[in-house]
PDB file of N, CA and C in Angstrom:
ATOM      1  N   MET A  11      24.078  -9.431   8.978  1.00  0.00           N
ATOM      2  CA  MET A  11      22.660  -9.760   8.893  1.00  0.00           C
ATOM      3  C   MET A  11      21.855  -8.489   9.199  1.00  0.00           C
ATOM      4  N   ALA A  12      20.780  -8.239   8.435  1.00  0.00           N
ATOM      5  CA  ALA A  12      19.965  -7.051   8.634  1.00  0.00           C
ATOM      6  C   ALA A  12      19.131  -7.186   9.901  1.00  0.00           C
ATOM      7  N   LYS A  13      18.979  -6.081  10.579  1.00  0.00           N
ATOM      8  CA  LYS A  13      18.165  -6.062  11.798  1.00  0.00           C
ATOM      9  C   LYS A  13      16.698  -6.171  11.424  1.00  0.00           C
ATOM     10  N   GLN A  14      15.987  -7.103  12.069  1.00  0.00           N
ATOM     11  CA  GLN A  14      14.565  -7.251  11.812  1.00  0.00           C
ATOM     12  C   GLN A  14      13.794  -6.220  12.618  1.00  0.00           C
ATOM     13  N   GLN A  15      12.864  -5.564  11.952  1.00  0.00           N
ATOM     14  CA  GLN A  15      12.046  -4.570  12.625  1.00  0.00           C
ATOM     15  C   GLN A  15      10.861  -5.264  13.278  1.00  0.00           C
ATOM     16  N   GLN A  16      10.498  -4.831  14.462  1.00  0.00           N
ATOM     17  CA  GLN A  16       9.334  -5.380  15.136  1.00  0.00           C
ATOM     18  C   GLN A  16       8.087  -4.962  14.359  1.00  0.00           C
ATOM     19  N   PRO A  17       7.041  -5.787  14.322  1.00  0.00           N
ATOM     20  CA  PRO A  17       5.858  -5.500  13.516  1.00  0.00           C
ATOM     21  C   PRO A  17       5.249  -4.125  13.787  1.00  0.00           C
ATOM     22  N   GLY A  18       5.141  -3.706  15.015  1.00  0.00           N
ATOM     23  CA  GLY A  18       4.532  -2.417  15.321  1.00  0.00           C
ATOM     24  C   GLY A  18       5.389  -1.238  14.944  1.00  0.00           C
ATOM     25  N   ASN A  19       6.715  -1.424  14.892  1.00  0.00           N
ATOM     26  CA  ASN A  19       7.623  -0.325  14.585  1.00  0.00           C
ATOM     27  C   ASN A  19       7.600   0.077  13.123  1.00  0.00           C
ATOM     28  N   VAL A  20       7.230  -0.826  12.246  1.00  0.00           N
ATOM     29  CA  VAL A  20       7.231  -0.520  10.821  1.00  0.00           C
ATOM     30  C   VAL A  20       6.262   0.628  10.511  1.00  0.00           C
ATOM     31  N   LEU A  21       5.190   0.747  11.270  1.00  0.00           N
ATOM     32  CA  LEU A  21       4.227   1.820  11.038  1.00  0.00           C
ATOM     33  C   LEU A  21       4.764   3.184  11.423  1.00  0.00           C
ATOM     34  N   ASN A  22       5.822   3.226  12.214  1.00  0.00           N
ATOM     35  CA  ASN A  22       6.422   4.486  12.630  1.00  0.00           C
ATOM     36  C   ASN A  22       7.619   4.875  11.771  1.00  0.00           C
ATOM     37  N   SER A  23       7.887   4.133  10.706  1.00  0.00           N
ATOM     38  CA  SER A  23       9.040   4.410   9.867  1.00  0.00           C
ATOM     39  C   SER A  23       8.755   5.582   8.928  1.00  0.00           C
ATOM     40  N   PRO A  24       9.796   6.261   8.469  1.00  0.00           N
ATOM     41  CA  PRO A  24       9.606   7.346   7.505  1.00  0.00           C
ATOM     42  C   PRO A  24       8.955   6.868   6.208  1.00  0.00           C
ATOM     43  N   GLN A  25       9.276   5.631   5.789  1.00  0.00           N
ATOM     44  CA  GLN A  25       8.685   5.088   4.566  1.00  0.00           C
ATOM     45  C   GLN A  25       7.176   4.922   4.721  1.00  0.00           C
ATOM     46  N   ALA A  26       6.747   4.445   5.890  1.00  0.00           N
ATOM     47  CA  ALA A  26       5.311   4.266   6.126  1.00  0.00           C
ATOM     48  C   ALA A  26       4.610   5.615   6.158  1.00  0.00           C
ATOM     49  N   ALA A  27       5.225   6.597   6.797  1.00  0.00           N
ATOM     50  CA  ALA A  27       4.626   7.932   6.857  1.00  0.00           C
ATOM     51  C   ALA A  27       4.445   8.500   5.458  1.00  0.00           C
ATOM     52  N   LYS A  28       5.454   8.323   4.613  1.00  0.00           N
ATOM     53  CA  LYS A  28       5.376   8.820   3.233  1.00  0.00           C
ATOM     54  C   LYS A  28       4.264   8.103   2.467  1.00  0.00           C
ATOM     55  N   LEU A  29       4.205   6.776   2.608  1.00  0.00           N
ATOM     56  CA  LEU A  29       3.188   5.999   1.915  1.00  0.00           C
ATOM     57  C   LEU A  29       1.784   6.397   2.358  1.00  0.00           C
ATOM     58  N   LEU A  30       1.596   6.560   3.653  1.00  0.00           N
ATOM     59  CA  LEU A  30       0.264   6.881   4.172  1.00  0.00           C
ATOM     60  C   LEU A  30      -0.244   8.240   3.707  1.00  0.00           C
ATOM     61  N   LYS A  31       0.657   9.115   3.279  1.00  0.00           N
ATOM     62  CA  LYS A  31       0.249  10.422   2.750  1.00  0.00           C
ATOM     63  C   LYS A  31      -0.209  10.337   1.300  1.00  0.00           C
ATOM     64  N   ASP A  32       0.066   9.224   0.645  1.00  0.00           N
ATOM     65  CA  ASP A  32      -0.272   9.036  -0.767  1.00  0.00           C
ATOM     66  C   ASP A  32      -1.479   8.104  -0.867  1.00  0.00           C
ATOM     67  N   LYS A  33      -2.663   8.706  -0.858  1.00  0.00           N
ATOM     68  CA  LYS A  33      -3.905   7.929  -0.836  1.00  0.00           C
ATOM     69  C   LYS A  33      -4.015   6.974  -2.029  1.00  0.00           C
ATOM     70  N   ALA A  34      -3.617   7.425  -3.202  1.00  0.00           N
ATOM     71  CA  ALA A  34      -3.710   6.576  -4.396  1.00  0.00           C
ATOM     72  C   ALA A  34      -2.788   5.364  -4.268  1.00  0.00           C
ATOM     73  N   ALA A  35      -1.598   5.576  -3.723  1.00  0.00           N
ATOM     74  CA  ALA A  35      -0.658   4.457  -3.553  1.00  0.00           C
ATOM     75  C   ALA A  35      -1.194   3.457  -2.541  1.00  0.00           C
ATOM     76  N   VAL A  36      -1.800   3.941  -1.464  1.00  0.00           N
ATOM     77  CA  VAL A  36      -2.367   3.050  -0.451  1.00  0.00           C
ATOM     78  C   VAL A  36      -3.507   2.242  -1.052  1.00  0.00           C
ATOM     79  N   GLU A  37      -4.391   2.905  -1.791  1.00  0.00           N
ATOM     80  CA  GLU A  37      -5.516   2.204  -2.419  1.00  0.00           C
ATOM     81  C   GLU A  37      -5.027   1.150  -3.406  1.00  0.00           C
ATOM     82  N   SER A  38      -4.018   1.491  -4.197  1.00  0.00           N
ATOM     83  CA  SER A  38      -3.458   0.548  -5.156  1.00  0.00           C
ATOM     84  C   SER A  38      -2.841  -0.652  -4.441  1.00  0.00           C
ATOM     85  N   LEU A  39      -2.131  -0.377  -3.369  1.00  0.00           N
ATOM     86  CA  LEU A  39      -1.502  -1.450  -2.598  1.00  0.00           C
ATOM     87  C   LEU A  39      -2.545  -2.380  -1.989  1.00  0.00           C
ATOM     88  N   VAL A  40      -3.587  -1.816  -1.416  1.00  0.00           N
ATOM     89  CA  VAL A  40      -4.627  -2.609  -0.762  1.00  0.00           C
ATOM     90  C   VAL A  40      -5.369  -3.488  -1.766  1.00  0.00           C
ATOM     91  N   LYS A  41      -5.556  -2.988  -2.971  1.00  0.00           N
ATOM     92  CA  LYS A  41      -6.321  -3.722  -3.978  1.00  0.00           C
ATOM     93  C   LYS A  41      -5.482  -4.674  -4.823  1.00  0.00           C
ATOM     94  N   SER A  42      -4.172  -4.677  -4.636  1.00  0.00           N
ATOM     95  CA  SER A  42      -3.304  -5.498  -5.484  1.00  0.00           C
ATOM     96  C   SER A  42      -3.526  -6.984  -5.221  1.00  0.00           C
ATOM     97  N   PRO A  43      -3.361  -7.804  -6.255  1.00  0.00           N
ATOM     98  CA  PRO A  43      -3.498  -9.257  -6.084  1.00  0.00           C
ATOM     99  C   PRO A  43      -2.512  -9.807  -5.051  1.00  0.00           C
ATOM    100  N   ASP A  44      -1.304  -9.240  -4.998  1.00  0.00           N
ATOM    101  CA  ASP A  44      -0.322  -9.718  -4.024  1.00  0.00           C
ATOM    102  C   ASP A  44      -0.776  -9.432  -2.599  1.00  0.00           C
ATOM    103  N   THR A  45      -1.361  -8.274  -2.365  1.00  0.00           N
ATOM    104  CA  THR A  45      -1.857  -7.962  -1.022  1.00  0.00           C
ATOM    105  C   THR A  45      -3.010  -8.884  -0.656  1.00  0.00           C
ATOM    106  N   GLN A  46      -3.867  -9.164  -1.608  1.00  0.00           N
ATOM    107  CA  GLN A  46      -4.977 -10.088  -1.363  1.00  0.00           C
ATOM    108  C   GLN A  46      -4.441 -11.483  -1.039  1.00  0.00           C
ATOM    109  N   ALA A  47      -3.413 -11.912  -1.771  1.00  0.00           N
ATOM    110  CA  ALA A  47      -2.808 -13.225  -1.509  1.00  0.00           C
ATOM    111  C   ALA A  47      -2.168 -13.244  -0.125  1.00  0.00           C
ATOM    112  N   LEU A  48      -1.488 -12.159   0.235  1.00  0.00           N
ATOM    113  CA  LEU A  48      -0.860 -12.062   1.552  1.00  0.00           C
ATOM    114  C   LEU A  48      -1.907 -12.161   2.654  1.00  0.00           C
ATOM    115  N   MET A  49      -3.009 -11.458   2.509  1.00  0.00           N
ATOM    116  CA  MET A  49      -4.064 -11.506   3.524  1.00  0.00           C
ATOM    117  C   MET A  49      -4.663 -12.905   3.639  1.00  0.00           C
ATOM    118  N   THR A  50      -4.808 -13.586   2.525  1.00  0.00           N
ATOM    119  CA  THR A  50      -5.314 -14.962   2.555  1.00  0.00           C
ATOM    120  C   THR A  50      -4.358 -15.852   3.342  1.00  0.00           C
ATOM    121  N   MET A  51      -3.058 -15.703   3.078  1.00  0.00           N
ATOM    122  CA  MET A  51      -2.059 -16.506   3.800  1.00  0.00           C
ATOM    123  C   MET A  51      -2.095 -16.207   5.293  1.00  0.00           C
ATOM    124  N   LEU A  52      -2.188 -14.942   5.641  1.00  0.00           N
ATOM    125  CA  LEU A  52      -2.178 -14.552   7.053  1.00  0.00           C
ATOM    126  C   LEU A  52      -3.439 -14.995   7.788  1.00  0.00           C
ATOM    127  N   ASN A  53      -4.554 -15.042   7.068  1.00  0.00           N
ATOM    128  CA  ASN A  53      -5.836 -15.387   7.695  1.00  0.00           C
ATOM    129  C   ASN A  53      -6.097 -16.881   7.790  1.00  0.00           C
ATOM    130  N   GLN A  54      -5.247 -17.706   7.193  1.00  0.00           N
ATOM    131  CA  GLN A  54      -5.474 -19.148   7.224  1.00  0.00           C
ATOM    132  C   GLN A  54      -5.578 -19.634   8.663  1.00  0.00           C
ATOM    133  N   GLY A  55      -6.615 -20.374   8.929  1.00  0.00           N
ATOM    134  CA  GLY A  55      -6.812 -20.963  10.254  1.00  0.00           C
ATOM    135  C   GLY A  55      -7.060 -19.945  11.346  1.00  0.00           C
ATOM    136  N   GLY A  56      -7.472 -18.742  10.981  1.00  0.00           N
ATOM    137  CA  GLY A  56      -7.746 -17.714  11.994  1.00  0.00           C
ATOM    138  C   GLY A  56      -6.491 -17.167  12.643  1.00  0.00           C
ATOM    139  N   GLY A  57      -5.329 -17.432  12.049  1.00  0.00           N
ATOM    140  CA  GLY A  57      -4.059 -17.027  12.637  1.00  0.00           C
ATOM    141  C   GLY A  57      -3.912 -15.539  12.853  1.00  0.00           C
ATOM    142  N   LEU A  58      -4.307 -14.742  11.866  1.00  0.00           N
ATOM    143  CA  LEU A  58      -4.139 -13.300  11.989  1.00  0.00           C
ATOM    144  C   LEU A  58      -5.038 -12.721  13.071  1.00  0.00           C
ATOM    145  N   LYS A  59      -6.285 -13.179  13.123  1.00  0.00           N
ATOM    146  CA  LYS A  59      -7.212 -12.660  14.129  1.00  0.00           C
ATOM    147  C   LYS A  59      -6.715 -12.962  15.541  1.00  0.00           C
ATOM    148  N   ALA A  60      -6.303 -14.187  15.778  1.00  0.00           N
ATOM    149  CA  ALA A  60      -5.818 -14.570  17.098  1.00  0.00           C
ATOM    150  C   ALA A  60      -4.550 -13.795  17.459  1.00  0.00           C
ATOM    151  N   ALA A  61      -3.642 -13.636  16.481  1.00  0.00           N
ATOM    152  CA  ALA A  61      -2.396 -12.913  16.727  1.00  0.00           C
ATOM    153  C   ALA A  61      -2.667 -11.437  17.002  1.00  0.00           C
ATOM    154  N   ALA A  62      -3.613 -10.857  16.270  1.00  0.00           N
ATOM    155  CA  ALA A  62      -3.953  -9.447  16.485  1.00  0.00           C
ATOM    156  C   ALA A  62      -4.591  -9.240  17.859  1.00  0.00           C
ATOM    157  N   GLU A  63      -5.460 -10.168  18.251  1.00  0.00           N
ATOM    158  CA  GLU A  63      -6.091 -10.055  19.572  1.00  0.00           C
ATOM    159  C   GLU A  63      -5.050 -10.160  20.685  1.00  0.00           C
ATOM    160  N   ALA A  64      -4.105 -11.068  20.535  1.00  0.00           N
ATOM    161  CA  ALA A  64      -3.047 -11.212  21.539  1.00  0.00           C
ATOM    162  C   ALA A  64      -2.170  -9.958  21.570  1.00  0.00           C
ATOM    163  N   ALA A  65      -1.866  -9.411  20.391  1.00  0.00           N
ATOM    164  CA  ALA A  65      -1.037  -8.199  20.326  1.00  0.00           C
ATOM    165  C   ALA A  65      -1.740  -7.019  20.987  1.00  0.00           C
ATOM    166  N   MET A  66      -3.044  -6.934  20.828  1.00  0.00           N
ATOM    167  CA  MET A  66      -3.800  -5.845  21.461  1.00  0.00           C
ATOM    168  C   MET A  66      -3.760  -5.968  22.976  1.00  0.00           C
ATOM    169  N   LYS A  67      -3.526  -7.174  23.481  1.00  0.00           N
ATOM    170  CA  LYS A  67      -3.427  -7.396  24.927  1.00  0.00           C
ATOM    171  C   LYS A  67      -1.978  -7.303  25.407  1.00  0.00           C
ATOM    172  N   GLY A  68      -1.074  -6.936  24.475  1.00  0.00           N
ATOM    173  CA  GLY A  68       0.317  -6.741  24.860  1.00  0.00           C
ATOM    174  C   GLY A  68       1.257  -7.882  24.523  1.00  0.00           C
ATOM    175  N   ASP A  69       0.760  -8.951  23.905  1.00  0.00           N
ATOM    176  CA  ASP A  69       1.605 -10.095  23.556  1.00  0.00           C
ATOM    177  C   ASP A  69       1.762 -10.163  22.042  1.00  0.00           C
ATOM    178  N   ALA A  70       2.883  -9.672  21.547  1.00  0.00           N
ATOM    179  CA  ALA A  70       3.132  -9.653  20.103  1.00  0.00           C
ATOM    180  C   ALA A  70       3.803 -10.933  19.609  1.00  0.00           C
ATOM    181  N   SER A  71       4.036 -11.899  20.504  1.00  0.00           N
ATOM    182  CA  SER A  71       4.766 -13.106  20.105  1.00  0.00           C
ATOM    183  C   SER A  71       4.013 -13.920  19.049  1.00  0.00           C
ATOM    184  N   GLN A  72       2.692 -13.986  19.142  1.00  0.00           N
ATOM    185  CA  GLN A  72       1.925 -14.737  18.140  1.00  0.00           C
ATOM    186  C   GLN A  72       2.025 -14.063  16.771  1.00  0.00           C
ATOM    187  N   LEU A  73       1.962 -12.749  16.769  1.00  0.00           N
ATOM    188  CA  LEU A  73       2.076 -12.000  15.522  1.00  0.00           C
ATOM    189  C   LEU A  73       3.463 -12.191  14.920  1.00  0.00           C
ATOM    190  N   GLN A  74       4.489 -12.127  15.753  1.00  0.00           N
ATOM    191  CA  GLN A  74       5.854 -12.337  15.273  1.00  0.00           C
ATOM    192  C   GLN A  74       6.012 -13.749  14.721  1.00  0.00           C
ATOM    193  N   GLY A  75       5.439 -14.731  15.392  1.00  0.00           N
ATOM    194  CA  GLY A  75       5.493 -16.111  14.908  1.00  0.00           C
ATOM    195  C   GLY A  75       4.782 -16.275  13.574  1.00  0.00           C
ATOM    196  N   LEU A  76       3.643 -15.633  13.437  1.00  0.00           N
ATOM    197  CA  LEU A  76       2.888 -15.684  12.180  1.00  0.00           C
ATOM    198  C   LEU A  76       3.716 -15.096  11.048  1.00  0.00           C
ATOM    199  N   LEU A  77       4.349 -13.960  11.298  1.00  0.00           N
ATOM    200  CA  LEU A  77       5.177 -13.325  10.273  1.00  0.00           C
ATOM    201  C   LEU A  77       6.412 -14.163   9.949  1.00  0.00           C
ATOM    202  N   ASN A  78       7.004 -14.761  10.976  1.00  0.00           N
ATOM    203  CA  ASN A  78       8.159 -15.634  10.741  1.00  0.00           C
ATOM    204  C   ASN A  78       7.784 -16.821   9.861  1.00  0.00           C
ATOM    205  N   ARG A  79       6.639 -17.454  10.156  1.00  0.00           N
ATOM    206  CA  ARG A  79       6.181 -18.587   9.335  1.00  0.00           C
ATOM    207  C   ARG A  79       5.914 -18.139   7.899  1.00  0.00           C
ATOM    208  N   LEU A  80       5.320 -16.977   7.740  1.00  0.00           N
ATOM    209  CA  LEU A  80       5.041 -16.447   6.409  1.00  0.00           C
ATOM    210  C   LEU A  80       6.336 -16.270   5.623  1.00  0.00           C
ATOM    211  N   MET A  81       7.351 -15.694   6.266  1.00  0.00           N
ATOM    212  CA  MET A  81       8.610 -15.416   5.573  1.00  0.00           C
ATOM    213  C   MET A  81       9.426 -16.683   5.317  1.00  0.00           C
ATOM    214  N   GLN A  82       9.172 -17.757   6.069  1.00  0.00           N
ATOM    215  CA  GLN A  82       9.862 -19.027   5.833  1.00  0.00           C
ATOM    216  C   GLN A  82       9.213 -19.821   4.709  1.00  0.00           C
ATOM    217  N   ASP A  83       7.972 -19.490   4.397  1.00  0.00           N
ATOM    218  CA  ASP A  83       7.276 -20.133   3.293  1.00  0.00           C
ATOM    219  C   ASP A  83       7.749 -19.475   1.995  1.00  0.00           C
ATOM    220  N   PRO A  84       8.256 -20.255   1.038  1.00  0.00           N
ATOM    221  CA  PRO A  84       8.762 -19.653  -0.210  1.00  0.00           C
ATOM    222  C   PRO A  84       7.727 -18.776  -0.925  1.00  0.00           C
ATOM    223  N   ASN A  85       6.475 -19.233  -0.964  1.00  0.00           N
ATOM    224  CA  ASN A  85       5.430 -18.437  -1.615  1.00  0.00           C
ATOM    225  C   ASN A  85       5.155 -17.147  -0.845  1.00  0.00           C
ATOM    226  N   GLY A  86       5.110 -17.242   0.468  1.00  0.00           N
ATOM    227  CA  GLY A  86       4.885 -16.058   1.296  1.00  0.00           C
ATOM    228  C   GLY A  86       6.004 -15.051   1.132  1.00  0.00           C
ATOM    229  N   ALA A  87       7.231 -15.517   1.138  1.00  0.00           N
ATOM    230  CA  ALA A  87       8.379 -14.622   0.980  1.00  0.00           C
ATOM    231  C   ALA A  87       8.349 -13.937  -0.383  1.00  0.00           C
ATOM    232  N   LYS A  88       7.955 -14.658  -1.429  1.00  0.00           N
ATOM    233  CA  LYS A  88       7.878 -14.069  -2.771  1.00  0.00           C
ATOM    234  C   LYS A  88       6.808 -12.981  -2.836  1.00  0.00           C
ATOM    235  N   VAL A  89       5.663 -13.238  -2.214  1.00  0.00           N
ATOM    236  CA  VAL A  89       4.588 -12.246  -2.210  1.00  0.00           C
ATOM    237  C   VAL A  89       5.037 -10.981  -1.478  1.00  0.00           C
ATOM    238  N   VAL A  90       5.662 -11.161  -0.324  1.00  0.00           N
ATOM    239  CA  VAL A  90       6.142 -10.003   0.442  1.00  0.00           C
ATOM    240  C   VAL A  90       7.186  -9.232  -0.361  1.00  0.00           C
ATOM    241  N   GLU A  91       8.067  -9.939  -1.044  1.00  0.00           N
ATOM    242  CA  GLU A  91       9.099  -9.288  -1.853  1.00  0.00           C
ATOM    243  C   GLU A  91       8.458  -8.462  -2.976  1.00  0.00           C
ATOM    244  N   ARG A  92       7.468  -9.035  -3.639  1.00  0.00           N
ATOM    245  CA  ARG A  92       6.795  -8.291  -4.731  1.00  0.00           C
ATOM    246  C   ARG A  92       6.085  -7.060  -4.178  1.00  0.00           C
ATOM    247  N   ILE A  93       5.458  -7.188  -3.022  1.00  0.00           N
ATOM    248  CA  ILE A  93       4.783  -6.028  -2.419  1.00  0.00           C
ATOM    249  C   ILE A  93       5.816  -4.960  -2.079  1.00  0.00           C
ATOM    250  N   ASN A  94       6.934  -5.359  -1.486  1.00  0.00           N
ATOM    251  CA  ASN A  94       7.989  -4.387  -1.150  1.00  0.00           C
ATOM    252  C   ASN A  94       8.479  -3.647  -2.386  1.00  0.00           C
ATOM    253  N   LYS A  95       8.609  -4.355  -3.493  1.00  0.00           N
ATOM    254  CA  LYS A  95       9.085  -3.719  -4.720  1.00  0.00           C
ATOM    255  C   LYS A  95       8.042  -2.767  -5.317  1.00  0.00           C
ATOM    256  N   SER A  96       6.770  -3.028  -5.042  1.00  0.00           N
ATOM    257  CA  SER A  96       5.710  -2.198  -5.624  1.00  0.00           C
ATOM    258  C   SER A  96       5.423  -0.933  -4.808  1.00  0.00           C
ATOM    259  N   VAL A  97       5.905  -0.885  -3.585  1.00  0.00           N
ATOM    260  CA  VAL A  97       5.647   0.275  -2.731  1.00  0.00           C
ATOM    261  C   VAL A  97       6.555   1.424  -3.159  1.00  0.00           C
ATOM    262  N   PRO A  98       5.981   2.603  -3.384  1.00  0.00           N
ATOM    263  CA  PRO A  98       6.809   3.756  -3.768  1.00  0.00           C
ATOM    264  C   PRO A  98       7.829   4.068  -2.685  1.00  0.00           C
ATOM    265  N   LYS A  99       9.038   4.365  -3.106  1.00  0.00           N
ATOM    266  CA  LYS A  99      10.115   4.679  -2.150  1.00  0.00           C
ATOM    267  C   LYS A  99      10.179   6.153  -1.860  1.00  0.00           C
TER     268      LYS A  99
END
């Protein structure tokens, strides 16, 4: 089974560093329909805001739970998969 990365650690990965240096790729990713759909899913019921506020106070469990629920939802998992495939390697 693949090791799951903690939400905050993904930003420190070599892939994230490479992506963040490519302004056009970041802009394309942010504007993509899949990213918009992902944000809609995450924001349902204020879930993302509450999870982000808790994470800023040192409790990442709400954020992890939100991501787990997203990945257990077939539509959410498909959106994340499409986004992963669209990100330059």
